[in-house]
Short mmCIF file of C-alpha atoms in Angstrom, two decimals:
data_model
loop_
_atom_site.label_atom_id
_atom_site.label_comp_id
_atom_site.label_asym_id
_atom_site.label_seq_id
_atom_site.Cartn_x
_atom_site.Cartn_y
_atom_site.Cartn_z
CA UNK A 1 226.85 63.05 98.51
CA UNK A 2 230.19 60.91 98.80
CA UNK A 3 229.54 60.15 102.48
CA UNK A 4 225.82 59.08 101.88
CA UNK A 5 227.30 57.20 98.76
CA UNK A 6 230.01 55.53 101.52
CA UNK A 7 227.32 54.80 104.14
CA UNK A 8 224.57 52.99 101.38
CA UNK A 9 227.93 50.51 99.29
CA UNK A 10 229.60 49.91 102.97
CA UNK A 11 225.56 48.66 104.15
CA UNK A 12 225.15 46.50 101.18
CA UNK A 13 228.64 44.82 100.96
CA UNK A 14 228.32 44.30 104.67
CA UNK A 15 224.68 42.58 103.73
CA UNK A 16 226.84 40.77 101.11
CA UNK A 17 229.39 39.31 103.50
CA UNK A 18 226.46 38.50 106.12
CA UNK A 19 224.32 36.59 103.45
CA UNK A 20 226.40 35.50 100.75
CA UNK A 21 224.20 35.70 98.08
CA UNK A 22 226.61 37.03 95.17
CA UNK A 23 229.09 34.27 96.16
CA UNK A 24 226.82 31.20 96.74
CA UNK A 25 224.50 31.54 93.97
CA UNK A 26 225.73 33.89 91.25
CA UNK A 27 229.55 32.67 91.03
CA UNK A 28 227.92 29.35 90.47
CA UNK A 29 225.93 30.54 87.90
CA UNK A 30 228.41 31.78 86.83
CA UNK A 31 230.61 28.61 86.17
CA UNK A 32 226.92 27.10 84.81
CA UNK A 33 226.94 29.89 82.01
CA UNK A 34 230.83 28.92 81.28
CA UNK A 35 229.77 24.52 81.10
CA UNK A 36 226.84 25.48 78.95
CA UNK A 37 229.14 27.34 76.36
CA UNK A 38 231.20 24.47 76.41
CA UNK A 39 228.70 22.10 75.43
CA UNK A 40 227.05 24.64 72.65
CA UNK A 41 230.49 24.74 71.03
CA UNK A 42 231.16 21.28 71.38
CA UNK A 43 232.16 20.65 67.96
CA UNK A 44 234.53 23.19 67.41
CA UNK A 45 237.20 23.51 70.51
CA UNK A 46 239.48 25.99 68.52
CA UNK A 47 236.35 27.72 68.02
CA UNK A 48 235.49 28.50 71.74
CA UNK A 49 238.94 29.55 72.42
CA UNK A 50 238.47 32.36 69.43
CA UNK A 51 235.25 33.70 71.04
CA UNK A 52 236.26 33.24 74.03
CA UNK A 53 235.75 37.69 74.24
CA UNK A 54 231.93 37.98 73.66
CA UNK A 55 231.37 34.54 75.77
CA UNK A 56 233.12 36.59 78.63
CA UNK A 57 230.87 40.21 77.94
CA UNK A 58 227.52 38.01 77.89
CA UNK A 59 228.46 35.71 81.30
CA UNK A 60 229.57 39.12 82.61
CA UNK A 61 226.19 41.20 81.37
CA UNK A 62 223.61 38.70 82.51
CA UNK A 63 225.68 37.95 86.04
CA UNK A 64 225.76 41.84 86.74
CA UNK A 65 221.64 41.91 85.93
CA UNK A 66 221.65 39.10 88.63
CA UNK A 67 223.64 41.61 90.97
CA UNK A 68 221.62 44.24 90.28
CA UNK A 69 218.47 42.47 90.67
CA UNK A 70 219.67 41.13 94.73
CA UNK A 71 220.54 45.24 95.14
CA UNK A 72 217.46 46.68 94.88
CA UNK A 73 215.64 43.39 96.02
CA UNK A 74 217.56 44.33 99.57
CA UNK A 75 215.55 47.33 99.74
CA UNK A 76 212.44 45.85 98.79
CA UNK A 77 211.72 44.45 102.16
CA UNK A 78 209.96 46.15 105.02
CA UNK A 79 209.74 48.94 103.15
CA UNK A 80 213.93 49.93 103.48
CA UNK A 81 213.47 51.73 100.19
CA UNK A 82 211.05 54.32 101.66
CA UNK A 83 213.45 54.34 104.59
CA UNK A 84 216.40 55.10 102.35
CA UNK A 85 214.48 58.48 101.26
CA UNK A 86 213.11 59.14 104.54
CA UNK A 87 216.75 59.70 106.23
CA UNK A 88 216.77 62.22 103.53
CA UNK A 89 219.99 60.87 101.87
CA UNK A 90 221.10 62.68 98.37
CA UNK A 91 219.60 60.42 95.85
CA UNK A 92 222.60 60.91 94.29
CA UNK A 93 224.66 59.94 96.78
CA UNK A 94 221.97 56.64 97.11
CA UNK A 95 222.85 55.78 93.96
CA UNK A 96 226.69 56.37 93.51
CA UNK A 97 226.60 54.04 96.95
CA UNK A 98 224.68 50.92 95.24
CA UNK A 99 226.74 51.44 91.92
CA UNK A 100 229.67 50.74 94.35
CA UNK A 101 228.32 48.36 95.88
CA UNK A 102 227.42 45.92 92.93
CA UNK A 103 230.93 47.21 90.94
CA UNK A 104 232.72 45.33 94.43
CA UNK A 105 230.86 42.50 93.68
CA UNK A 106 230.90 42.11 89.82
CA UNK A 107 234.56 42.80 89.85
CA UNK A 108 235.19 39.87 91.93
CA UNK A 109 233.07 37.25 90.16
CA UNK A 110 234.87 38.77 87.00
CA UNK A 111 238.35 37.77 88.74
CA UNK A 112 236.61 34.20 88.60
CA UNK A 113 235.49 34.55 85.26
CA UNK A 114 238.39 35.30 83.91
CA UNK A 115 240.14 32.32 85.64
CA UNK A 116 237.14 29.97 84.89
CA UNK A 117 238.11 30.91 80.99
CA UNK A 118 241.95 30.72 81.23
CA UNK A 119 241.41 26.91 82.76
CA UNK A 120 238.19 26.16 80.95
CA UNK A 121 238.67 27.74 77.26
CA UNK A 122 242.61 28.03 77.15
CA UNK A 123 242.53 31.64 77.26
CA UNK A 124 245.33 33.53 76.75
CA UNK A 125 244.93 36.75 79.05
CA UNK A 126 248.79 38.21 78.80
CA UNK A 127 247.88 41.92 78.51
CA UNK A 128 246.01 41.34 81.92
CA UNK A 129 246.47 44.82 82.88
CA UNK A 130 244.39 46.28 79.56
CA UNK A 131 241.60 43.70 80.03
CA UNK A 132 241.35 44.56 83.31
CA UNK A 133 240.62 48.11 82.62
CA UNK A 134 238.30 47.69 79.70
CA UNK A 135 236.92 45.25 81.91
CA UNK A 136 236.10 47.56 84.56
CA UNK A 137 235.00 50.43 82.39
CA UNK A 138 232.58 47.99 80.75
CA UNK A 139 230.87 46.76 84.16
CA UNK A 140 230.90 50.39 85.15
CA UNK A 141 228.78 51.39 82.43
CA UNK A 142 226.45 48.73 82.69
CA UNK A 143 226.05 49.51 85.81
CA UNK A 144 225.79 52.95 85.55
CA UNK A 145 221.97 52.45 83.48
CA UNK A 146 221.51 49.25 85.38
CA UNK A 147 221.08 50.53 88.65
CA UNK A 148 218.61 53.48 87.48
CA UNK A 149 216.34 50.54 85.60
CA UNK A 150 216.28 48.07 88.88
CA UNK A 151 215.15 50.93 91.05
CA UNK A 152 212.90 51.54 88.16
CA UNK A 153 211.32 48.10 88.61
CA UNK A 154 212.01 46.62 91.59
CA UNK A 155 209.02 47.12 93.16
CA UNK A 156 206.81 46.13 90.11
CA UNK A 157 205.38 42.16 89.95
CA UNK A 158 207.14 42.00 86.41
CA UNK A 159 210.71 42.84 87.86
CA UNK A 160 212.21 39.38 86.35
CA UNK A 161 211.39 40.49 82.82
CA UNK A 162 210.99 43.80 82.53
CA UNK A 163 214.43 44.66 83.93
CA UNK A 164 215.93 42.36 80.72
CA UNK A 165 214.25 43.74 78.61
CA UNK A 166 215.10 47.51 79.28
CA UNK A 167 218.73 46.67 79.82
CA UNK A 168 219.89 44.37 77.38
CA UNK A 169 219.36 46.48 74.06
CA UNK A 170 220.86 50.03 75.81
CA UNK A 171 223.73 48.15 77.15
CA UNK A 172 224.46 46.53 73.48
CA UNK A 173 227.29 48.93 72.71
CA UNK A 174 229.01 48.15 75.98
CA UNK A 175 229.06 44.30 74.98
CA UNK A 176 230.24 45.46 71.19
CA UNK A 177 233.07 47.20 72.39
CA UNK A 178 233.87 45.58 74.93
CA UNK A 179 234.06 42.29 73.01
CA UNK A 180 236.46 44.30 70.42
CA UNK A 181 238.31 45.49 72.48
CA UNK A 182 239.09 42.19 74.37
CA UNK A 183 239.79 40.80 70.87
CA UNK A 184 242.50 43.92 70.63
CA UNK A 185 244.18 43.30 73.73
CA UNK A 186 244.22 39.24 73.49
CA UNK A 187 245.40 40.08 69.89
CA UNK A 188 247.91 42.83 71.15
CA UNK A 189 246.96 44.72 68.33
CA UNK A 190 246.00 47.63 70.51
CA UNK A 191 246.48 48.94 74.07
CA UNK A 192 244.46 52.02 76.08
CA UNK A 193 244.36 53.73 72.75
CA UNK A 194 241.81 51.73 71.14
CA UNK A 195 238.70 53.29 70.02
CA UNK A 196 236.53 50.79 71.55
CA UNK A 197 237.93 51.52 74.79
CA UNK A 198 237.14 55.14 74.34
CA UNK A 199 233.37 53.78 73.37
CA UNK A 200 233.58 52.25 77.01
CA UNK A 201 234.69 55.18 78.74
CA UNK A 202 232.25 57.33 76.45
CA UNK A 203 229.51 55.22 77.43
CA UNK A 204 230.05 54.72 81.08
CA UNK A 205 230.99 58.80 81.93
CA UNK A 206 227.57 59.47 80.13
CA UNK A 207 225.05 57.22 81.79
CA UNK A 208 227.28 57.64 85.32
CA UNK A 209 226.13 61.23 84.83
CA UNK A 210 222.78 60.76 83.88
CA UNK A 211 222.18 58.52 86.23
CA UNK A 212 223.54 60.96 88.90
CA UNK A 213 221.21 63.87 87.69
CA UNK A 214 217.79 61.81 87.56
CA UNK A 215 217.80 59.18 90.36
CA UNK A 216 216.04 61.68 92.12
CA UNK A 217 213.64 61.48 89.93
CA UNK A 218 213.53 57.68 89.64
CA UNK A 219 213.61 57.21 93.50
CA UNK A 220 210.74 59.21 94.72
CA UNK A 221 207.49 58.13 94.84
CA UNK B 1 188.01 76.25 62.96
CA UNK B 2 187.85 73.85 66.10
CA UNK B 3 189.96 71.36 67.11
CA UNK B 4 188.06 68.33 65.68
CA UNK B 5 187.87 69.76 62.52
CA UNK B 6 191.93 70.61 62.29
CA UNK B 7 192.25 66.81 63.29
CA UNK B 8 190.10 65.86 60.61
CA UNK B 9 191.49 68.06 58.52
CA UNK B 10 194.93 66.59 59.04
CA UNK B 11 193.08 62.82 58.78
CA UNK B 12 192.03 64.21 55.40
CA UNK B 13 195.21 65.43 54.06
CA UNK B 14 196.96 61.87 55.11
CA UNK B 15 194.56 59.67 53.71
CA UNK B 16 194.59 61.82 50.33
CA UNK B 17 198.51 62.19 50.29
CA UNK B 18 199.24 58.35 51.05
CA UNK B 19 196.68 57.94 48.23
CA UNK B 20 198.42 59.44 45.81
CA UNK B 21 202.08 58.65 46.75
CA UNK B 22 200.49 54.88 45.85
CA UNK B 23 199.07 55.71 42.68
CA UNK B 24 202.37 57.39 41.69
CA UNK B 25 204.65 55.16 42.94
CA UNK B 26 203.07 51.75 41.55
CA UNK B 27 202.02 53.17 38.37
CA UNK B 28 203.13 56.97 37.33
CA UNK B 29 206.67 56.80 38.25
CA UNK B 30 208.90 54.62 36.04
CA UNK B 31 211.06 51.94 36.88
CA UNK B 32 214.73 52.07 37.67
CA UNK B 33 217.40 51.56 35.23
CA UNK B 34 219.24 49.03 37.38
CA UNK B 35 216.58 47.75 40.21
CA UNK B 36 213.88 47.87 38.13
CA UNK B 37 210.37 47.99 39.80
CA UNK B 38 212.05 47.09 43.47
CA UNK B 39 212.82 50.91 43.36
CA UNK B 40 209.29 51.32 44.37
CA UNK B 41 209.89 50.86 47.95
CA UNK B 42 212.31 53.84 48.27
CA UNK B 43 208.86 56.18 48.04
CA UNK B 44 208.09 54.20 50.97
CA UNK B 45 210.95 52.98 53.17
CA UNK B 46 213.28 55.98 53.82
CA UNK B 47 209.81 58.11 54.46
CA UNK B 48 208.33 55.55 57.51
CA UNK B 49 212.41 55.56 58.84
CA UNK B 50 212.04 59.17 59.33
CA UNK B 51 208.81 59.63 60.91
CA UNK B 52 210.30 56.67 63.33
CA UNK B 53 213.33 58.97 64.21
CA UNK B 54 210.72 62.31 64.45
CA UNK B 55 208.40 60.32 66.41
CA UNK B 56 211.20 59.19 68.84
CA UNK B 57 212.13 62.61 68.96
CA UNK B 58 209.65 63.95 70.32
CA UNK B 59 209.49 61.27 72.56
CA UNK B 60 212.55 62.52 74.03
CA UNK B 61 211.61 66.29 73.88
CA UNK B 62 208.34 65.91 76.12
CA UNK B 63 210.24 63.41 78.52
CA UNK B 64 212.52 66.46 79.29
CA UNK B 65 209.53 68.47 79.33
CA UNK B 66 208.02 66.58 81.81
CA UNK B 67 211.03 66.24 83.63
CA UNK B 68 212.21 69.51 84.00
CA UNK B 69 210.01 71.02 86.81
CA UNK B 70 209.33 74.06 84.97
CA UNK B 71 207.31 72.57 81.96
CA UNK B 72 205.81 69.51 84.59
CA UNK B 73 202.49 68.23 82.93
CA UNK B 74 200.97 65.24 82.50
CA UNK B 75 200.31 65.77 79.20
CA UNK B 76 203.95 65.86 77.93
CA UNK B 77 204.12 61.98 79.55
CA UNK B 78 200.70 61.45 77.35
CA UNK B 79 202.50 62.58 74.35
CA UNK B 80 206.01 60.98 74.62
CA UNK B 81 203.68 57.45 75.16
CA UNK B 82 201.44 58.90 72.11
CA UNK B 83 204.69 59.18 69.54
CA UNK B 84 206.81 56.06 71.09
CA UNK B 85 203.85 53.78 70.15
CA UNK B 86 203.64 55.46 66.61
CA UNK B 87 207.21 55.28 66.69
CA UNK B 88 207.47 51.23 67.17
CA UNK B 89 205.00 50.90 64.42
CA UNK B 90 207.28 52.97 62.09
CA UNK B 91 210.62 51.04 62.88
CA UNK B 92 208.89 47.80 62.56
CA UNK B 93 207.88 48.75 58.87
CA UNK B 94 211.09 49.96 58.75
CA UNK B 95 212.52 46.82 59.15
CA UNK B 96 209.99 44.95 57.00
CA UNK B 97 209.82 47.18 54.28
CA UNK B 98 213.74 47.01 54.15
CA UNK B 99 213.77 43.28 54.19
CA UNK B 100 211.74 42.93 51.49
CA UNK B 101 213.54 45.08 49.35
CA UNK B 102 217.03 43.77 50.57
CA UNK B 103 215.71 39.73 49.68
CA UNK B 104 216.03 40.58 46.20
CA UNK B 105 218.58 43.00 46.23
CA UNK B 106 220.99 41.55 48.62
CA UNK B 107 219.69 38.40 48.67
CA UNK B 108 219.08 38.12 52.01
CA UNK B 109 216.44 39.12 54.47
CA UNK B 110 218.52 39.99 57.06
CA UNK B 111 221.92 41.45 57.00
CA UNK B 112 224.05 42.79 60.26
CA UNK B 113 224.67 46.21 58.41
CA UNK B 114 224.79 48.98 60.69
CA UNK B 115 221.44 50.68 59.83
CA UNK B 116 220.01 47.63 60.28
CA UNK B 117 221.41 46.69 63.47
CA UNK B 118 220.70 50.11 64.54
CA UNK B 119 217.18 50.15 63.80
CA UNK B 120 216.52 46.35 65.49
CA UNK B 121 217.73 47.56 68.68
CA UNK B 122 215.90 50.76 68.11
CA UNK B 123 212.76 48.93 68.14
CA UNK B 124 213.60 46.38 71.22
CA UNK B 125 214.98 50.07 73.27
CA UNK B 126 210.97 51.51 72.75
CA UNK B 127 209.80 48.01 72.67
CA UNK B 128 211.40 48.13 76.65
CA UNK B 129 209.79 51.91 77.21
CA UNK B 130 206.73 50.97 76.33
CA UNK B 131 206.66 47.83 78.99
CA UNK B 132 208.06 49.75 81.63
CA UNK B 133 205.40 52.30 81.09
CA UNK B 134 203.05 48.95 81.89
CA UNK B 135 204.23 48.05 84.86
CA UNK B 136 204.06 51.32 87.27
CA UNK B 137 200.34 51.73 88.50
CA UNK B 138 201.28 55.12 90.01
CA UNK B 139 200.57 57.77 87.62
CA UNK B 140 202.86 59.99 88.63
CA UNK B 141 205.53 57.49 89.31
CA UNK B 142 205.30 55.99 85.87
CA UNK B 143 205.54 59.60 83.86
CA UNK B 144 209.13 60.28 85.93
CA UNK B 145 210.42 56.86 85.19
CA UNK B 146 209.50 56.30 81.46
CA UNK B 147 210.85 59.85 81.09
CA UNK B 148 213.86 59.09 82.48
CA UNK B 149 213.98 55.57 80.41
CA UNK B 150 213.43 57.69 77.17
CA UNK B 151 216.09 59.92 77.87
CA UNK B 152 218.61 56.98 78.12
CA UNK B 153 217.17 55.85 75.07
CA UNK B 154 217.89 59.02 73.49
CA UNK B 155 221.49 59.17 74.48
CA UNK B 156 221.92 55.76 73.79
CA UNK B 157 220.93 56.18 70.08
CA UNK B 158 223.64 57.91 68.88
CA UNK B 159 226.36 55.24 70.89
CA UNK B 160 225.01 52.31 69.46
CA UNK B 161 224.94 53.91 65.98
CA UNK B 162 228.56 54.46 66.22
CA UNK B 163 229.45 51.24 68.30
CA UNK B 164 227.82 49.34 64.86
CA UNK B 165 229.14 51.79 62.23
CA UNK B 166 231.96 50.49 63.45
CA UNK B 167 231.39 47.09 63.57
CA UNK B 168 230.15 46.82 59.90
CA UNK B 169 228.87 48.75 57.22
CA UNK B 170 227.46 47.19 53.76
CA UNK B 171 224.11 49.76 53.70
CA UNK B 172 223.50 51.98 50.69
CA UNK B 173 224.40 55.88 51.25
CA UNK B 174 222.21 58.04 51.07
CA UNK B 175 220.55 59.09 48.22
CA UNK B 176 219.50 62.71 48.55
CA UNK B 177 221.11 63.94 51.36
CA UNK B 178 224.71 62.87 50.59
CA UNK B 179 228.07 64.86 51.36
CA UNK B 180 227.81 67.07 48.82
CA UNK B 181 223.78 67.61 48.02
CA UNK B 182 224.10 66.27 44.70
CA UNK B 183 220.23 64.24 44.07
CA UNK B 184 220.91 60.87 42.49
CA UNK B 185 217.24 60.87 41.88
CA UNK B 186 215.22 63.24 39.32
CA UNK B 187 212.16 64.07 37.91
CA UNK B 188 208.80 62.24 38.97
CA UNK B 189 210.53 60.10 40.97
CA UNK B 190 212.01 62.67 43.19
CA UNK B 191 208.60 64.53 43.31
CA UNK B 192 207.24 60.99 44.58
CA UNK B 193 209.65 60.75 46.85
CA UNK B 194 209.15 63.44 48.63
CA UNK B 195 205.21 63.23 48.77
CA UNK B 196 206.21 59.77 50.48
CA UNK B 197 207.48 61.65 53.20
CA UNK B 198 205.05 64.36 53.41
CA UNK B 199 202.18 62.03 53.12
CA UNK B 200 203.35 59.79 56.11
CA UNK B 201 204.53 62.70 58.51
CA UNK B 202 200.98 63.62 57.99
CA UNK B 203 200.00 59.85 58.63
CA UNK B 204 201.94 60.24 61.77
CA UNK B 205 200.85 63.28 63.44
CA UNK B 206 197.13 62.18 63.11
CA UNK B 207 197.71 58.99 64.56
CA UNK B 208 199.86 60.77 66.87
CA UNK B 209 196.97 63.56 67.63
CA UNK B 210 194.44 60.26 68.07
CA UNK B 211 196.56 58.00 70.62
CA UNK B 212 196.78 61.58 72.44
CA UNK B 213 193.07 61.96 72.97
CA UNK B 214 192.28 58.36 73.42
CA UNK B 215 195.01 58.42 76.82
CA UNK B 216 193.87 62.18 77.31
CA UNK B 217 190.18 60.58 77.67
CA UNK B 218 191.37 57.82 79.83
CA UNK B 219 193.81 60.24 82.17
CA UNK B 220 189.77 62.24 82.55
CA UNK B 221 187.85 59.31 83.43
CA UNK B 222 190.49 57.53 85.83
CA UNK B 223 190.08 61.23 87.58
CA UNK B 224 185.96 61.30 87.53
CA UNK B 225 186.04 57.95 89.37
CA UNK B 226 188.24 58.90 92.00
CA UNK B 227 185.95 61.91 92.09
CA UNK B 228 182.57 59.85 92.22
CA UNK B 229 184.36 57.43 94.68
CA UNK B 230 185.19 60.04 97.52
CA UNK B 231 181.33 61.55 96.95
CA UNK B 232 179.91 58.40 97.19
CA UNK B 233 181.94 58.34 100.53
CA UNK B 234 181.55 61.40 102.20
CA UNK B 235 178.25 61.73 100.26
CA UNK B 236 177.17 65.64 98.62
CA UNK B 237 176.89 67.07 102.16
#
């Protein structure tokens, strides 16, 4: 399972470095999202700096169901996804691969997000090492149901919507938490202990292991 | 007695129930010492909420049905669609039913109170089932993948729940089944009450029973054509 999982996020970041995609079109979206906040919160600059947290969890959610979109889209050509199941790969192992894949990715356009809101909102990100977790366990549990829903519909004509509109409400708790627990940390009112934190880990080690057990079932046609 | 007549039967006993839970909640029952006649809505409102969390549930119980190779049928993926659909009806009047009573009471239509929240993205998680069960053409393809869909819906429920009891909480508790089992609510009223949700669990497993047959029919005559196709093919040699 682990070495399939190797082969499929080794392929796809090695697609990634070939074609740029992530870098030259979602990190600029990226810094578009960030602008347009600006200007939506134009009145209030002390405001934008306080929630500067859930600005960071939205940029983040709809940049990783950008990610996740250009993942499976790299299997929709020529028929690759058929090929995929054709080696007889563990679906498992299939998806652990992609999930690593896109997790590569996100985490560095996160790096830039984060920097894009320390320069562009005055951020104050001192407990960088506790953001940076939550961070991570956040993305990875997006991920986690994000990758079963875009092989779910990548192949259907109504990929663009459909793929919002099952992700964004199951993924709400991931951008409650995570928002909180941003809030915590920048706050320092709470480190690893914090009970959204445990939310985020909650959330991501249950949809990681549902997605494990069923992308068999999602993958096969 | 056949089928038919147990599903008209059960028609019967909905339409005669719901009947009656009107006549004794507008008129028989009395009205409350402190909300007056807006207590009305609690023989409605708590009874639709559960038959959206039943019919959700057995959403999820015939998506693992039909996932788990054992119990594989078609017609568990007919009935999780069946009950989701009954089940978005429910949480939307749910959510308008609750409104109305919390404009007066709260003063608002809208408040971000846990339940609430809960129950809005309740309706936009099934509101997302029920497109992706649009989308697939492949029969087969589409019962795996909205089964798999409803089971993340079904753990997600209780995550979100938690995630916004967290957040906020300004929603009354509840009123019979609180810690300790103590009824706030006697006489009449309670009797109404509970006819509210008798009378709609009815209302929900005939509409339930219907949406079956109507996608059972369908599933039947998407089959016959296939059938007629190949004969007129190969012809009745």
């Amino acid at each position: 399972m682990f070495k399939a999982a190797k082969v499929i996020a080794l392929k796809d970041l090695r697609i990634e470095l070939r074609s740029r995609v992530v870098f030259n079109q979602i990190l600029p979206f990226v810094a578009v999202i960030l602008i347009l906040f600006a200007f939506a919160f134009d009145k209030y600059p002390t405001f934008l700096e306080r929630v500067t947290p859930g600005l960071y969890w939205i940029t983040t959610l709809f940049a990783s169901m950008l990610a996740l979109q250009r993942s499976f889209s790299l299997e929709a050509e020529n028929g690759a996804k058929d090929a995929l199941i054709l080696y007889g790969l563990d679906p498992a192992g299939i998806y652990i691969g992609k999930l690593l894949a896109v997790l590569v990715e996100m985490a560095i356009l996160e790096m830039f997000l984060a920097l894009g809101i320390v320069f562009l909102y005055s951020a104050h990100l001192q407990e960088l090492p506790d953001l940076a977790f939550s961070a991570l366990v956040g993305t990875l549990g997006i991920l986690a149901v994000g990758v079963t829903f875009s092989a779910m519909t990548s192949a259907s004509k109504a990929k663009e919507t459909v793929l919002p509109l099952l992700l964004l409400p199951v993924v709400a708790p991931v951008l409650l938490s995570g928002t909180k627990a941003w809030e915590n940390e920048i706050a320092g009112k709470a480190g690893l202990g914090d009970p959204w934190v445990g939310l985020l880990i909650l959330f991501a080690v249950a949809f990681l292991a549902l997605g494990t057990l069923t992308f068999g079932s999602v993958l096969e046609e | 007695m056949s089928r038919d007549r147990w599903v008209a039967l059960i028609g019967a006993i909905a339409f005669s129930t719901v009947a009656v839970t009107y006549v004794m909640g507008l008129w028989i029952t009395p009205p409350d010492v402190f909300q007056g006649n807006l207590v009305r809505l609690i023989y409605v409102h708590p009874a639709v909420a559960w038959v959206a969390y039943l019919a959700y549930g057995v959403t999820s119980l015939s998506s693992l049905a039909y996932l788990w190779k054992k119990t594989r049928n078609y017609r568990w993926d007919l009935l999780a669609a069946a009950s989701a659909e009954v089940g978005v009806v429910f949480t939307a009047l749910t959510l308008i039913t609750g409104s109305i009573w919390g404009r007066p009471t709260w003063g608002v239509w809208w408040t971000w109170d846990a339940r609430l929240t809960t129950t809005a993205l309740l309706l936009v998680l099934y509101l997302g089932y029920l497109a992706l069960r649009r989308v697939s053409e492949d029969r087969e393809q589409r019962a795996k993948r909205s089964a798999v869909a409803a089971l993340i819906a079904f753990i997600d429920v209780p995550i979100v729940h938690q995630s916004v009891v967290w957040w906020k909480t300004l929603h009354q508790s509840a009123t019979v089944f609180n810690a300790d089992l103590n009824p706030k609510i006697h006489g009449e009223m309670a009797w109404t009450l509970l006819l509210g949700f008798l009378s709609f669990t009815f209302v929900y497993l005939w509409m339930v029973i219907k949406r079956y047959d109507i996608a059972n029919a369908q599933f039947n005559m998407e089959n016959q054509s296939v059938e007629r196709a190949i004969k007129e093919r190969v012809g009745t040699a």
